[in-house]
Coordinates of C-alpha atoms in Angstrom, one line a residue:
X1 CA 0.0 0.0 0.0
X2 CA 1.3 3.3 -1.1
X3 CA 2.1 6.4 1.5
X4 CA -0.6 9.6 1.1
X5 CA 0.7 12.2 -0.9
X6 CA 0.8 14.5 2.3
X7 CA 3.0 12.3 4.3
X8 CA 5.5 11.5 1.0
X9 CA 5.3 15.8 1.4
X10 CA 6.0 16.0 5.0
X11 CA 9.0 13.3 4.6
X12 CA 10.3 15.3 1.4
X13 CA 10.5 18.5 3.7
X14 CA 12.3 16.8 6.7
X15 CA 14.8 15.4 4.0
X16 CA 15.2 19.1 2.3
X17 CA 16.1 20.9 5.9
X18 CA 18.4 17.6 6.7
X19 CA 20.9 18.5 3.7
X20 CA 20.1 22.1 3.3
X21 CA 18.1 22.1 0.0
X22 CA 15.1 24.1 -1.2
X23 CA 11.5 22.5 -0.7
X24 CA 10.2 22.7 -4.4
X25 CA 7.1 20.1 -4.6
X26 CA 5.8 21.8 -7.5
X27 CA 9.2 20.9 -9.7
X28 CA 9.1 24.4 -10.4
X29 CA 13.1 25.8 -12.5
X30 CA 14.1 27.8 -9.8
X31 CA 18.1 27.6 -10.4
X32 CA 19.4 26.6 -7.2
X33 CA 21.6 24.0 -8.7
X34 CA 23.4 26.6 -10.4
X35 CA 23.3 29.1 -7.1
X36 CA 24.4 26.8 -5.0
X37 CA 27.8 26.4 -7.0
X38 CA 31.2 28.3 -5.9
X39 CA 31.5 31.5 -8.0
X40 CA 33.7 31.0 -10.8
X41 CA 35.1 34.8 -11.1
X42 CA 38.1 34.9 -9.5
X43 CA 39.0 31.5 -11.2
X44 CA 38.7 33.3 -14.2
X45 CA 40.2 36.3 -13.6
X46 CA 43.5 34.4 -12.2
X47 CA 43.6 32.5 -15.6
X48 CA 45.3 35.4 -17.7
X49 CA 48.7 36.9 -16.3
X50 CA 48.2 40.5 -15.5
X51 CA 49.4 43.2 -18.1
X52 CA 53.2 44.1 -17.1
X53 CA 55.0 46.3 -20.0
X54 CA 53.9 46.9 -23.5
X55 CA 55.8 47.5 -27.0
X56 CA 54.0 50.7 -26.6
X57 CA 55.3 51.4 -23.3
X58 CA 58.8 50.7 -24.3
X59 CA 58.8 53.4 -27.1
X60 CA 57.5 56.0 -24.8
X61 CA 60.0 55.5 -22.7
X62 CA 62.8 55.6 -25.0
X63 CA 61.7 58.0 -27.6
X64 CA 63.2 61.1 -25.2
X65 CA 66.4 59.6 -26.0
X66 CA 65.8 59.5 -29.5
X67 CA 65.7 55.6 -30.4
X68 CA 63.2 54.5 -33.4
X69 CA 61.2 51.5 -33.3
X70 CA 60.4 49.4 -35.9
X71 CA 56.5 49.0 -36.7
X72 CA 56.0 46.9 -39.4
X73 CA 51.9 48.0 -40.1
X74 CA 53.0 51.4 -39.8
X75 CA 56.0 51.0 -42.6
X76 CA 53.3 48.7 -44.5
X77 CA 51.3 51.6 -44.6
X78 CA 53.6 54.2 -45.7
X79 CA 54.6 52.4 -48.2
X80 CA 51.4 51.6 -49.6
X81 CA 50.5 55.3 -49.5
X82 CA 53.7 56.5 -51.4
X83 CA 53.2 53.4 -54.4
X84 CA 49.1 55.0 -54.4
X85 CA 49.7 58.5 -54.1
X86 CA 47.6 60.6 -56.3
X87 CA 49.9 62.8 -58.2
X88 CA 51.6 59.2 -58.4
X89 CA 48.5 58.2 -60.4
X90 CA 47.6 61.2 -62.2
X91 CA 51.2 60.4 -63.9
X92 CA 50.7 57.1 -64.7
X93 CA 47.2 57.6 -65.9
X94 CA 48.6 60.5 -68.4
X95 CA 51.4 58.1 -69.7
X96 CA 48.0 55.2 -70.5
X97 CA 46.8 57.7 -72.1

């Protein structure tokens, strides 16, 4: 012979204050699985080193003394300025001509 439903309840809610879990007879998603978990921030905040020095940092520090760095984007990009430059084209478009 089956238990009643109210003592199955009753025995349900003895069992949830035993080990410190939430009395949910409805099955309702209430997410204390997940809340119940340690936060995970820290963990993932420790993962990456923190920033220390930068290329960037390292030319400001020694332009004063008058030392050039080497960027290769920024050469890239002087260079493709000079080989498109429009008095550049203007010529070459003449000489198609």
């Amino acid at each position: 012979m089956a238990a009643p439903r109210s003592r199955m309840l009753d025995l349900l809610k003895v069992q949830c204050r035993i080990f410190s879990h939430t009395f949910n007879p409805e099955n309702l998603r209430l997410g204390n699985k997940i809340l119940r978990q340690r936060l995970r921030g820290a963990a993932l905040a420790s993962y990456y080193p923190r920033k220390t020095v930068t290329f960037e940092d390292l030319e400001r520090a020694y332009r004063p003394m008058g030392l050039i760095t080497f960027d290769p984007l920024r050469s890239h990009h002087e260079e493709m300025n000079q080989m498109y430059d429009p008095l550049n084209i203007q010529y070459i478009y003449t000489l198609w001509k």
